[in-house]
Amino acid sequence: MARLGASEPLVYADGASDAEDRPAFVRAASGIAWLGDELAIVQDDASFVALRAPDGAVRAVALPLGPGGRRRFEERLGNKSDKLDLEACLSVEGPRGPVLLGIGSGSLPGRERIALVEPHGPEPVRVVDASVLYERLRTERRFSGSELNVEGAVAVGDVLRLFQRGNGAPTAGLEPVNATVDLPLSDMLAWLDAGGDGDPPPLGSIRQWDLGSERGVRYGFTDAALLTDDRIVFLAGAEDSPDAVRDGEVLGTRIGLMHGEDVRWTNLVDARGEPARVKAEGVVARRDRPDALWIVLDPDDPDRPAELCDVHLEGPWR
């Protein structure tokens, strides 16, 4: 069993900034990873990376301005389709130290971008146009299925594993699929370091996964992270959305483990043991407790802060 524990709203210590087009809090949290001793959180509709210090203080790292000079993207501004839609993130060791990769979903052309935060690099923050890589991912239908929607990323040795979320409906005779694909990590980092010039890294092993369903709505990957060994923890949500772009009602949330070809999961429950129908978008192992995870929740509301939540793992499924 995986049980939701304490949660905290992710509010910036410096508040809002009109000059940076920054809200006062983290919105639509969509991925989480360790960057040094801080938790890095990407957002799918705001061009900032939030960094939460060990004492709980949250600061914002601004990504480059988007169309119209904006960093906030939402329906009431009429620019929701312009967002980077960073749906996955991971921290890797680059030639100059740790690098955070924020990976776009690829669900629309403007979302075929990868953001890099490299604290010790000559250009600490940049965004790379990765459209040639996303075209390769989209063309490989064993991975993309009916609609491309990259939602998770994990580094396993020298392999970068991307997680495709199979939500939405069939399109042109193709079904949505949950899948993973492996790419050579060193080649990927070199390609990004060159600004995405030249051929992207080749696609390696592809595998599709059946994660079950809830009331006829299939569960789809929403994030993944490497644990302290070769196991991978993942989140999956049963979201009744019509496609990879629009939101829908969340009917259930699962946390699962992958170990080689073995996969298993448990439902996320609240403090009363009831199913937690929350939009869990990011997961990472806690460093202080081997039986716990951090997850981030997306409230699907631009006026509400995302939340960082503790999850306690119980029982033999761990």
PDB file of C-alpha atoms in Angstrom:
ATOM      1  CA  MET A   1       0.000   0.000   0.000  1.00  0.00           C
ATOM      2  CA  ALA A   2       1.081   3.575  -0.636  1.00  0.00           C
ATOM      3  CA  ARG A   3      -0.433   6.129   1.728  1.00  0.00           C
ATOM      4  CA  LEU A   4      -0.516   9.905   1.352  1.00  0.00           C
ATOM      5  CA  GLY A   5       0.994  11.736   4.303  1.00  0.00           C
ATOM      6  CA  ALA A   6       1.701  15.368   5.047  1.00  0.00           C
ATOM      7  CA  SER A   7       1.659  17.895   2.225  1.00  0.00           C
ATOM      8  CA  GLU A   8       2.891  21.436   1.766  1.00  0.00           C
ATOM      9  CA  PRO A   9       1.944  24.093  -0.798  1.00  0.00           C
ATOM     10  CA  LEU A  10       4.911  25.074  -2.950  1.00  0.00           C
ATOM     11  CA  VAL A  11       5.081  28.853  -2.501  1.00  0.00           C
ATOM     12  CA  TYR A  12       8.052  30.953  -3.606  1.00  0.00           C
ATOM     13  CA  ALA A  13       9.946  32.652  -0.796  1.00  0.00           C
ATOM     14  CA  ASP A  14      10.199  35.814  -2.949  1.00  0.00           C
ATOM     15  CA  GLY A  15       6.534  35.824  -3.892  1.00  0.00           C
ATOM     16  CA  ALA A  16       5.262  36.851  -7.312  1.00  0.00           C
ATOM     17  CA  SER A  17       7.179  38.914  -9.869  1.00  0.00           C
ATOM     18  CA  ASP A  18       5.469  40.915 -12.599  1.00  0.00           C
ATOM     19  CA  ALA A  19       8.840  41.604 -14.210  1.00  0.00           C
ATOM     20  CA  GLU A  20       9.480  37.881 -14.648  1.00  0.00           C
ATOM     21  CA  ASP A  21       5.805  37.021 -15.296  1.00  0.00           C
ATOM     22  CA  ARG A  22       6.020  34.721 -12.294  1.00  0.00           C
ATOM     23  CA  PRO A  23       3.144  33.714 -10.030  1.00  0.00           C
ATOM     24  CA  ALA A  24       3.635  33.534  -6.274  1.00  0.00           C
ATOM     25  CA  PHE A  25       3.699  29.751  -6.266  1.00  0.00           C
ATOM     26  CA  VAL A  26       4.561  26.670  -8.269  1.00  0.00           C
ATOM     27  CA  ARG A  27       1.762  25.871 -10.726  1.00  0.00           C
ATOM     28  CA  ALA A  28       0.935  22.591 -12.422  1.00  0.00           C
ATOM     29  CA  ALA A  29       3.927  20.700 -11.009  1.00  0.00           C
ATOM     30  CA  SER A  30       4.714  17.930 -13.474  1.00  0.00           C
ATOM     31  CA  GLY A  31       8.074  16.399 -12.513  1.00  0.00           C
ATOM     32  CA  ILE A  32      10.521  16.282  -9.617  1.00  0.00           C
ATOM     33  CA  ALA A  33      14.176  15.279  -9.243  1.00  0.00           C
ATOM     34  CA  TRP A  34      17.110  15.826  -6.933  1.00  0.00           C
ATOM     35  CA  LEU A  35      19.580  18.501  -8.091  1.00  0.00           C
ATOM     36  CA  GLY A  36      22.362  18.422  -5.537  1.00  0.00           C
ATOM     37  CA  ASP A  37      20.690  18.720  -2.135  1.00  0.00           C
ATOM     38  CA  GLU A  38      17.655  20.566  -3.530  1.00  0.00           C
ATOM     39  CA  LEU A  39      14.450  19.229  -5.011  1.00  0.00           C
ATOM     40  CA  ALA A  40      13.938  20.529  -8.546  1.00  0.00           C
ATOM     41  CA  ILE A  41      10.342  20.782  -9.753  1.00  0.00           C
ATOM     42  CA  VAL A  42       9.283  21.478 -13.342  1.00  0.00           C
ATOM     43  CA  GLN A  43       5.892  22.882 -14.297  1.00  0.00           C
ATOM     44  CA  ASP A  44       3.911  22.246 -17.434  1.00  0.00           C
ATOM     45  CA  ASP A  45       2.307  25.712 -17.781  1.00  0.00           C
ATOM     46  CA  ALA A  46       4.891  28.068 -16.265  1.00  0.00           C
ATOM     47  CA  SER A  47       8.434  28.506 -17.566  1.00  0.00           C
ATOM     48  CA  PHE A  48      10.212  28.197 -14.250  1.00  0.00           C
ATOM     49  CA  VAL A  49      12.084  25.471 -12.429  1.00  0.00           C
ATOM     50  CA  ALA A  50      11.390  25.559  -8.708  1.00  0.00           C
ATOM     51  CA  LEU A  51      14.202  24.597  -6.327  1.00  0.00           C
ATOM     52  CA  ARG A  52      13.233  23.573  -2.808  1.00  0.00           C
ATOM     53  CA  ALA A  53      16.056  23.822  -0.273  1.00  0.00           C
ATOM     54  CA  PRO A  54      16.449  21.359   2.631  1.00  0.00           C
ATOM     55  CA  ASP A  55      14.871  23.937   4.955  1.00  0.00           C
ATOM     56  CA  GLY A  56      11.755  24.061   2.768  1.00  0.00           C
ATOM     57  CA  ALA A  57      12.385  27.458   1.140  1.00  0.00           C
ATOM     58  CA  VAL A  58      11.411  27.500  -2.540  1.00  0.00           C
ATOM     59  CA  ARG A  59      13.061  29.696  -5.161  1.00  0.00           C
ATOM     60  CA  ALA A  60      12.429  30.058  -8.883  1.00  0.00           C
ATOM     61  CA  VAL A  61      14.850  29.675 -11.788  1.00  0.00           C
ATOM     62  CA  ALA A  62      13.410  31.455 -14.823  1.00  0.00           C
ATOM     63  CA  LEU A  63      13.518  29.742 -18.211  1.00  0.00           C
ATOM     64  CA  PRO A  64      13.676  31.839 -21.405  1.00  0.00           C
ATOM     65  CA  LEU A  65      10.619  33.896 -22.288  1.00  0.00           C
ATOM     66  CA  GLY A  66       8.093  32.249 -24.553  1.00  0.00           C
ATOM     67  CA  PRO A  67       5.848  33.685 -27.289  1.00  0.00           C
ATOM     68  CA  GLY A  68       4.505  37.113 -26.457  1.00  0.00           C
ATOM     69  CA  GLY A  69       7.219  37.568 -23.825  1.00  0.00           C
ATOM     70  CA  ARG A  70       5.309  35.372 -21.390  1.00  0.00           C
ATOM     71  CA  ARG A  71       6.291  32.705 -18.875  1.00  0.00           C
ATOM     72  CA  ARG A  72       2.724  31.911 -17.774  1.00  0.00           C
ATOM     73  CA  PHE A  73       0.414  30.004 -20.081  1.00  0.00           C
ATOM     74  CA  GLU A  74      -3.285  29.420 -19.507  1.00  0.00           C
ATOM     75  CA  GLU A  75      -6.667  29.465 -21.175  1.00  0.00           C
ATOM     76  CA  ARG A  76      -7.709  32.869 -19.846  1.00  0.00           C
ATOM     77  CA  LEU A  77      -4.541  34.410 -21.337  1.00  0.00           C
ATOM     78  CA  GLY A  78      -5.289  32.733 -24.648  1.00  0.00           C
ATOM     79  CA  ASN A  79      -1.820  31.204 -24.846  1.00  0.00           C
ATOM     80  CA  LYS A  80      -2.147  27.744 -23.303  1.00  0.00           C
ATOM     81  CA  SER A  81      -0.945  26.032 -26.487  1.00  0.00           C
ATOM     82  CA  ASP A  82       2.337  28.024 -26.308  1.00  0.00           C
ATOM     83  CA  LYS A  83       3.564  26.366 -23.106  1.00  0.00           C
ATOM     84  CA  LEU A  84       6.693  24.187 -23.029  1.00  0.00           C
ATOM     85  CA  ASP A  85       4.664  21.474 -21.273  1.00  0.00           C
ATOM     86  CA  LEU A  86       7.655  20.100 -19.386  1.00  0.00           C
ATOM     87  CA  GLU A  87       6.272  16.783 -18.142  1.00  0.00           C
ATOM     88  CA  ALA A  88       9.401  14.953 -16.996  1.00  0.00           C
ATOM     89  CA  CYS A  89      12.701  15.808 -15.391  1.00  0.00           C
ATOM     90  CA  LEU A  90      15.814  14.073 -14.183  1.00  0.00           C
ATOM     91  CA  SER A  91      19.242  15.043 -12.936  1.00  0.00           C
ATOM     92  CA  VAL A  92      22.342  13.543 -14.546  1.00  0.00           C
ATOM     93  CA  GLU A  93      26.066  14.086 -14.188  1.00  0.00           C
ATOM     94  CA  GLY A  94      27.394  16.085 -17.111  1.00  0.00           C
ATOM     95  CA  PRO A  95      30.971  17.021 -18.028  1.00  0.00           C
ATOM     96  CA  ARG A  96      30.777  20.148 -15.825  1.00  0.00           C
ATOM     97  CA  GLY A  97      28.698  18.784 -12.969  1.00  0.00           C
ATOM     98  CA  PRO A  98      25.015  18.028 -12.393  1.00  0.00           C
ATOM     99  CA  VAL A  99      22.506  18.917 -15.106  1.00  0.00           C
ATOM    100  CA  LEU A 100      18.745  18.983 -14.792  1.00  0.00           C
ATOM    101  CA  LEU A 101      16.847  17.992 -17.930  1.00  0.00           C
ATOM    102  CA  GLY A 102      13.245  19.170 -18.194  1.00  0.00           C
ATOM    103  CA  ILE A 103      11.612  17.231 -21.016  1.00  0.00           C
ATOM    104  CA  GLY A 104       8.629  18.425 -23.020  1.00  0.00           C
ATOM    105  CA  SER A 105       5.712  16.105 -23.694  1.00  0.00           C
ATOM    106  CA  GLY A 106       5.888  16.404 -27.485  1.00  0.00           C
ATOM    107  CA  SER A 107       2.081  16.507 -27.650  1.00  0.00           C
ATOM    108  CA  LEU A 108       2.237  19.685 -29.803  1.00  0.00           C
ATOM    109  CA  PRO A 109       5.081  21.173 -31.911  1.00  0.00           C
ATOM    110  CA  GLY A 110       5.871  23.854 -29.310  1.00  0.00           C
ATOM    111  CA  ARG A 111       6.316  21.130 -26.711  1.00  0.00           C
ATOM    112  CA  GLU A 112       9.222  19.456 -28.494  1.00  0.00           C
ATOM    113  CA  ARG A 113      11.778  21.220 -26.302  1.00  0.00           C
ATOM    114  CA  ILE A 114      14.200  20.165 -23.580  1.00  0.00           C
ATOM    115  CA  ALA A 115      15.192  22.651 -20.877  1.00  0.00           C
ATOM    116  CA  LEU A 116      18.604  22.369 -19.234  1.00  0.00           C
ATOM    117  CA  VAL A 117      19.592  23.822 -15.869  1.00  0.00           C
ATOM    118  CA  GLU A 118      23.358  23.458 -15.405  1.00  0.00           C
ATOM    119  CA  PRO A 119      24.487  25.417 -12.340  1.00  0.00           C
ATOM    120  CA  HIS A 120      28.202  25.147 -13.203  1.00  0.00           C
ATOM    121  CA  GLY A 121      27.924  25.446 -16.975  1.00  0.00           C
ATOM    122  CA  PRO A 122      28.786  28.435 -19.180  1.00  0.00           C
ATOM    123  CA  GLU A 123      25.056  28.846 -19.899  1.00  0.00           C
ATOM    124  CA  PRO A 124      23.259  27.878 -16.684  1.00  0.00           C
ATOM    125  CA  VAL A 125      19.770  27.901 -18.228  1.00  0.00           C
ATOM    126  CA  ARG A 126      18.839  27.115 -21.819  1.00  0.00           C
ATOM    127  CA  VAL A 127      16.159  25.449 -23.921  1.00  0.00           C
ATOM    128  CA  VAL A 128      17.041  23.198 -26.847  1.00  0.00           C
ATOM    129  CA  ASP A 129      14.786  22.605 -29.857  1.00  0.00           C
ATOM    130  CA  ALA A 130      14.591  18.795 -29.945  1.00  0.00           C
ATOM    131  CA  SER A 131      11.968  18.491 -32.693  1.00  0.00           C
ATOM    132  CA  VAL A 132      14.062  16.063 -34.781  1.00  0.00           C
ATOM    133  CA  LEU A 133      14.221  13.691 -31.808  1.00  0.00           C
ATOM    134  CA  TYR A 134      10.501  14.024 -31.125  1.00  0.00           C
ATOM    135  CA  GLU A 135       9.728  13.309 -34.771  1.00  0.00           C
ATOM    136  CA  ARG A 136      11.695  10.097 -34.451  1.00  0.00           C
ATOM    137  CA  LEU A 137       9.771   9.218 -31.275  1.00  0.00           C
ATOM    138  CA  ARG A 138       6.430  10.027 -32.909  1.00  0.00           C
ATOM    139  CA  THR A 139       7.187   7.982 -36.017  1.00  0.00           C
ATOM    140  CA  GLU A 140       8.019   4.914 -33.922  1.00  0.00           C
ATOM    141  CA  ARG A 141       4.418   3.890 -33.278  1.00  0.00           C
ATOM    142  CA  ARG A 142       5.394   1.032 -30.965  1.00  0.00           C
ATOM    143  CA  PHE A 143       6.386   3.828 -28.575  1.00  0.00           C
ATOM    144  CA  SER A 144       4.041   6.715 -29.411  1.00  0.00           C
ATOM    145  CA  GLY A 145       0.858   4.822 -30.247  1.00  0.00           C
ATOM    146  CA  SER A 146      -1.968   7.142 -31.292  1.00  0.00           C
ATOM    147  CA  GLU A 147      -0.504  10.289 -29.683  1.00  0.00           C
ATOM    148  CA  LEU A 148       2.971  11.129 -28.407  1.00  0.00           C
ATOM    149  CA  ASN A 149       2.980  12.183 -24.752  1.00  0.00           C
ATOM    150  CA  VAL A 150       6.322  11.793 -22.930  1.00  0.00           C
ATOM    151  CA  GLU A 151       5.695  11.917 -19.174  1.00  0.00           C
ATOM    152  CA  GLY A 152       8.707  10.372 -17.444  1.00  0.00           C
ATOM    153  CA  ALA A 153      12.475   9.928 -17.748  1.00  0.00           C
ATOM    154  CA  VAL A 154      15.012   7.870 -15.820  1.00  0.00           C
ATOM    155  CA  ALA A 155      18.781   7.383 -16.195  1.00  0.00           C
ATOM    156  CA  VAL A 156      19.817   3.757 -15.676  1.00  0.00           C
ATOM    157  CA  GLY A 157      23.586   3.536 -16.090  1.00  0.00           C
ATOM    158  CA  ASP A 158      24.318   4.932 -19.551  1.00  0.00           C
ATOM    159  CA  VAL A 159      20.715   4.561 -20.689  1.00  0.00           C
ATOM    160  CA  LEU A 160      18.086   7.290 -20.767  1.00  0.00           C
ATOM    161  CA  ARG A 161      14.659   5.677 -20.520  1.00  0.00           C
ATOM    162  CA  LEU A 162      11.653   7.725 -21.626  1.00  0.00           C
ATOM    163  CA  PHE A 163       8.104   6.883 -20.533  1.00  0.00           C
ATOM    164  CA  GLN A 164       5.168   7.375 -22.905  1.00  0.00           C
ATOM    165  CA  ARG A 165       1.743   7.939 -21.373  1.00  0.00           C
ATOM    166  CA  GLY A 166      -1.061   6.108 -23.144  1.00  0.00           C
ATOM    167  CA  ASN A 167      -4.043   8.323 -22.389  1.00  0.00           C
ATOM    168  CA  GLY A 168      -6.715   9.638 -24.735  1.00  0.00           C
ATOM    169  CA  ALA A 169      -8.606   7.831 -27.462  1.00  0.00           C
ATOM    170  CA  PRO A 170      -7.694   5.771 -30.525  1.00  0.00           C
ATOM    171  CA  THR A 171      -6.751   7.837 -33.566  1.00  0.00           C
ATOM    172  CA  ALA A 172      -6.532   6.749 -37.224  1.00  0.00           C
ATOM    173  CA  GLY A 173      -6.694   3.102 -36.240  1.00  0.00           C
ATOM    174  CA  LEU A 174      -3.955   3.422 -33.611  1.00  0.00           C
ATOM    175  CA  GLU A 175      -4.451   2.747 -29.908  1.00  0.00           C
ATOM    176  CA  PRO A 176      -2.923   4.750 -27.024  1.00  0.00           C
ATOM    177  CA  VAL A 177      -0.012   2.857 -25.486  1.00  0.00           C
ATOM    178  CA  ASN A 178       2.075   3.005 -22.336  1.00  0.00           C
ATOM    179  CA  ALA A 179       5.629   2.362 -23.434  1.00  0.00           C
ATOM    180  CA  THR A 180       9.296   2.911 -22.654  1.00  0.00           C
ATOM    181  CA  VAL A 181      12.197   3.506 -24.999  1.00  0.00           C
ATOM    182  CA  ASP A 182      15.923   3.478 -24.240  1.00  0.00           C
ATOM    183  CA  LEU A 183      18.433   5.949 -25.673  1.00  0.00           C
ATOM    184  CA  PRO A 184      22.207   6.178 -25.054  1.00  0.00           C
ATOM    185  CA  LEU A 185      22.568   8.786 -22.325  1.00  0.00           C
ATOM    186  CA  SER A 186      26.080   9.948 -23.269  1.00  0.00           C
ATOM    187  CA  ASP A 187      24.978  10.502 -26.874  1.00  0.00           C
ATOM    188  CA  MET A 188      21.911  12.397 -25.671  1.00  0.00           C
ATOM    189  CA  LEU A 189      23.959  14.713 -23.465  1.00  0.00           C
ATOM    190  CA  ALA A 190      26.466  15.384 -26.250  1.00  0.00           C
ATOM    191  CA  TRP A 191      23.642  16.138 -28.685  1.00  0.00           C
ATOM    192  CA  LEU A 192      21.990  18.550 -26.244  1.00  0.00           C
ATOM    193  CA  ASP A 193      25.355  20.154 -25.465  1.00  0.00           C
ATOM    194  CA  ALA A 194      25.672  20.870 -29.201  1.00  0.00           C
ATOM    195  CA  GLY A 195      22.296  22.595 -29.143  1.00  0.00           C
ATOM    196  CA  GLY A 196      20.472  19.759 -30.889  1.00  0.00           C
ATOM    197  CA  ASP A 197      22.562  20.000 -34.049  1.00  0.00           C
ATOM    198  CA  GLY A 198      23.153  16.874 -36.108  1.00  0.00           C
ATOM    199  CA  ASP A 199      21.470  13.519 -35.761  1.00  0.00           C
ATOM    200  CA  PRO A 200      19.719  12.820 -32.455  1.00  0.00           C
ATOM    201  CA  PRO A 201      20.652   9.711 -30.468  1.00  0.00           C
ATOM    202  CA  PRO A 202      19.268   6.446 -31.856  1.00  0.00           C
ATOM    203  CA  LEU A 203      16.255   4.747 -30.349  1.00  0.00           C
ATOM    204  CA  GLY A 204      16.990   1.448 -28.641  1.00  0.00           C
ATOM    205  CA  SER A 205      14.826  -1.081 -26.843  1.00  0.00           C
ATOM    206  CA  ILE A 206      11.081  -0.363 -26.808  1.00  0.00           C
ATOM    207  CA  ARG A 207       8.588  -2.078 -24.539  1.00  0.00           C
ATOM    208  CA  GLN A 208       4.863  -1.616 -24.033  1.00  0.00           C
ATOM    209  CA  TRP A 209       3.231  -1.945 -20.607  1.00  0.00           C
ATOM    210  CA  ASP A 210      -0.306  -2.771 -19.500  1.00  0.00           C
ATOM    211  CA  LEU A 211      -1.023  -0.842 -16.280  1.00  0.00           C
ATOM    212  CA  GLY A 212      -4.678  -1.788 -15.911  1.00  0.00           C
ATOM    213  CA  SER A 213      -7.736   0.453 -15.952  1.00  0.00           C
ATOM    214  CA  GLU A 214     -10.340   2.096 -13.731  1.00  0.00           C
ATOM    215  CA  ARG A 215     -13.987   2.140 -14.852  1.00  0.00           C
ATOM    216  CA  GLY A 216     -12.894   1.658 -18.434  1.00  0.00           C
ATOM    217  CA  VAL A 217     -10.188   4.356 -18.310  1.00  0.00           C
ATOM    218  CA  ARG A 218      -6.661   3.011 -18.749  1.00  0.00           C
ATOM    219  CA  TYR A 219      -3.906   3.956 -16.345  1.00  0.00           C
ATOM    220  CA  GLY A 220      -1.042   5.846 -17.964  1.00  0.00           C
ATOM    221  CA  PHE A 221       2.454   6.718 -16.818  1.00  0.00           C
ATOM    222  CA  THR A 222       2.742  10.198 -15.279  1.00  0.00           C
ATOM    223  CA  ASP A 223       6.333   9.998 -13.981  1.00  0.00           C
ATOM    224  CA  ALA A 224       9.157   7.648 -12.994  1.00  0.00           C
ATOM    225  CA  ALA A 225      12.348   7.761 -10.929  1.00  0.00           C
ATOM    226  CA  LEU A 226      15.266   5.493 -10.122  1.00  0.00           C
ATOM    227  CA  LEU A 227      15.450   4.126  -6.589  1.00  0.00           C
ATOM    228  CA  THR A 228      18.719   3.419  -4.786  1.00  0.00           C
ATOM    229  CA  ASP A 229      19.152   0.119  -6.663  1.00  0.00           C
ATOM    230  CA  ASP A 230      18.153  -0.927 -10.174  1.00  0.00           C
ATOM    231  CA  ARG A 231      14.429  -0.680  -9.414  1.00  0.00           C
ATOM    232  CA  ILE A 232      12.306   2.054 -10.938  1.00  0.00           C
ATOM    233  CA  VAL A 233       9.326   3.599  -9.175  1.00  0.00           C
ATOM    234  CA  PHE A 234       6.561   5.041 -11.344  1.00  0.00           C
ATOM    235  CA  LEU A 235       3.290   6.920 -11.057  1.00  0.00           C
ATOM    236  CA  ALA A 236       0.247   6.110 -13.156  1.00  0.00           C
ATOM    237  CA  GLY A 237      -3.052   7.923 -13.363  1.00  0.00           C
ATOM    238  CA  ALA A 238      -6.429   6.940 -14.791  1.00  0.00           C
ATOM    239  CA  GLU A 239      -7.423  10.333 -16.198  1.00  0.00           C
ATOM    240  CA  ASP A 240     -10.563  10.443 -18.319  1.00  0.00           C
ATOM    241  CA  SER A 241      -9.101  12.847 -20.877  1.00  0.00           C
ATOM    242  CA  PRO A 242     -10.119  12.900 -24.548  1.00  0.00           C
ATOM    243  CA  ASP A 243      -6.569  13.243 -25.843  1.00  0.00           C
ATOM    244  CA  ALA A 244      -2.974  13.997 -24.842  1.00  0.00           C
ATOM    245  CA  VAL A 245      -3.605  17.761 -24.649  1.00  0.00           C
ATOM    246  CA  ARG A 246      -6.815  18.227 -22.666  1.00  0.00           C
ATOM    247  CA  ASP A 247      -7.353  17.433 -18.978  1.00  0.00           C
ATOM    248  CA  GLY A 248     -10.000  15.148 -17.499  1.00  0.00           C
ATOM    249  CA  GLU A 249     -11.311  13.669 -14.266  1.00  0.00           C
ATOM    250  CA  VAL A 250      -8.805  11.532 -12.359  1.00  0.00           C
ATOM    251  CA  LEU A 251     -10.440   8.224 -11.437  1.00  0.00           C
ATOM    252  CA  GLY A 252      -7.459   6.644  -9.698  1.00  0.00           C
ATOM    253  CA  THR A 253      -3.735   6.909  -8.978  1.00  0.00           C
ATOM    254  CA  ARG A 254      -1.187   4.101  -8.687  1.00  0.00           C
ATOM    255  CA  ILE A 255       2.420   3.802  -7.606  1.00  0.00           C
ATOM    256  CA  GLY A 256       4.379   0.946  -9.097  1.00  0.00           C
ATOM    257  CA  LEU A 257       7.764  -0.719  -9.245  1.00  0.00           C
ATOM    258  CA  MET A 258       9.714  -2.020 -12.232  1.00  0.00           C
ATOM    259  CA  HIS A 259      12.561  -4.449 -11.816  1.00  0.00           C
ATOM    260  CA  GLY A 260      13.759  -5.892 -15.095  1.00  0.00           C
ATOM    261  CA  GLU A 261      10.667  -7.262 -16.816  1.00  0.00           C
ATOM    262  CA  ASP A 262       8.716  -7.510 -13.562  1.00  0.00           C
ATOM    263  CA  VAL A 263       6.154  -4.790 -12.848  1.00  0.00           C
ATOM    264  CA  ARG A 264       3.730  -4.418  -9.947  1.00  0.00           C
ATOM    265  CA  TRP A 265       1.739  -1.616  -8.413  1.00  0.00           C
ATOM    266  CA  THR A 266      -0.478  -0.535  -5.567  1.00  0.00           C
ATOM    267  CA  ASN A 267      -3.219   2.067  -5.371  1.00  0.00           C
ATOM    268  CA  LEU A 268      -2.450   5.377  -3.694  1.00  0.00           C
ATOM    269  CA  VAL A 269      -4.740   5.917  -0.698  1.00  0.00           C
ATOM    270  CA  ASP A 270      -5.399   8.810   1.663  1.00  0.00           C
ATOM    271  CA  ALA A 271      -5.021   8.838   5.455  1.00  0.00           C
ATOM    272  CA  ARG A 272      -8.362   7.008   5.852  1.00  0.00           C
ATOM    273  CA  GLY A 273      -7.352   4.283   3.418  1.00  0.00           C
ATOM    274  CA  GLU A 274      -9.704   5.555   0.710  1.00  0.00           C
ATOM    275  CA  PRO A 275      -8.519   5.771  -2.941  1.00  0.00           C
ATOM    276  CA  ALA A 276      -6.687   9.058  -3.498  1.00  0.00           C
ATOM    277  CA  ARG A 277      -7.996  10.441  -6.787  1.00  0.00           C
ATOM    278  CA  VAL A 278      -5.311  13.091  -7.064  1.00  0.00           C
ATOM    279  CA  LYS A 279      -3.341  14.192 -10.102  1.00  0.00           C
ATOM    280  CA  ALA A 280       0.108  12.960  -9.092  1.00  0.00           C
ATOM    281  CA  GLU A 281       2.599  14.186 -11.686  1.00  0.00           C
ATOM    282  CA  GLY A 282       6.079  13.683 -10.223  1.00  0.00           C
ATOM    283  CA  VAL A 283       7.855  11.174  -7.978  1.00  0.00           C
ATOM    284  CA  VAL A 284      11.303  10.850  -6.416  1.00  0.00           C
ATOM    285  CA  ALA A 285      12.785   8.803  -3.564  1.00  0.00           C
ATOM    286  CA  ARG A 286      13.188  10.516  -0.208  1.00  0.00           C
ATOM    287  CA  ARG A 287      16.804  10.475   0.951  1.00  0.00           C
ATOM    288  CA  ASP A 288      16.028  10.518   4.654  1.00  0.00           C
ATOM    289  CA  ARG A 289      13.573   7.592   4.747  1.00  0.00           C
ATOM    290  CA  PRO A 290      13.893   4.363   2.761  1.00  0.00           C
ATOM    291  CA  ASP A 291      10.164   3.638   3.084  1.00  0.00           C
ATOM    292  CA  ALA A 292       8.961   6.952   1.661  1.00  0.00           C
ATOM    293  CA  LEU A 293       8.687   8.987  -1.520  1.00  0.00           C
ATOM    294  CA  TRP A 294       8.089  12.589  -2.444  1.00  0.00           C
ATOM    295  CA  ILE A 295       5.369  13.230  -5.005  1.00  0.00           C
ATOM    296  CA  VAL A 296       4.028  16.481  -6.451  1.00  0.00           C
ATOM    297  CA  LEU A 297       0.360  17.126  -7.168  1.00  0.00           C
ATOM    298  CA  ASP A 298      -1.032  19.256  -9.980  1.00  0.00           C
ATOM    299  CA  PRO A 299      -4.303  20.942  -8.908  1.00  0.00           C
ATOM    300  CA  ASP A 300      -5.255  21.749 -12.538  1.00  0.00           C
ATOM    301  CA  ASP A 301      -6.032  25.294 -11.365  1.00  0.00           C
ATOM    302  CA  PRO A 302      -3.782  28.282 -12.207  1.00  0.00           C
ATOM    303  CA  ASP A 303      -4.845  30.015  -8.986  1.00  0.00           C
ATOM    304  CA  ARG A 304      -3.788  27.193  -6.644  1.00  0.00           C
ATOM    305  CA  PRO A 305      -0.244  26.144  -5.711  1.00  0.00           C
ATOM    306  CA  ALA A 306       1.019  22.684  -6.487  1.00  0.00           C
ATOM    307  CA  GLU A 307       1.716  20.529  -3.439  1.00  0.00           C
ATOM    308  CA  LEU A 308       4.687  18.463  -2.324  1.00  0.00           C
ATOM    309  CA  CYS A 309       3.438  15.342  -0.549  1.00  0.00           C
ATOM    310  CA  ASP A 310       4.981  12.602   1.516  1.00  0.00           C
ATOM    311  CA  VAL A 311       4.030   9.044   0.568  1.00  0.00           C
ATOM    312  CA  HIS A 312       4.626   6.176   2.981  1.00  0.00           C
ATOM    313  CA  LEU A 313       5.156   2.724   1.478  1.00  0.00           C
ATOM    314  CA  GLU A 314       3.635  -0.136   3.447  1.00  0.00           C
ATOM    315  CA  GLY A 315       3.593  -3.895   3.068  1.00  0.00           C
ATOM    316  CA  PRO A 316       5.530  -6.465   1.055  1.00  0.00           C
ATOM    317  CA  TRP A 317       5.004  -4.838  -2.350  1.00  0.00           C
ATOM    318  CA  ARG A 318       8.093  -2.671  -1.701  1.00  0.00           C
TER     319      ARG A 318
END
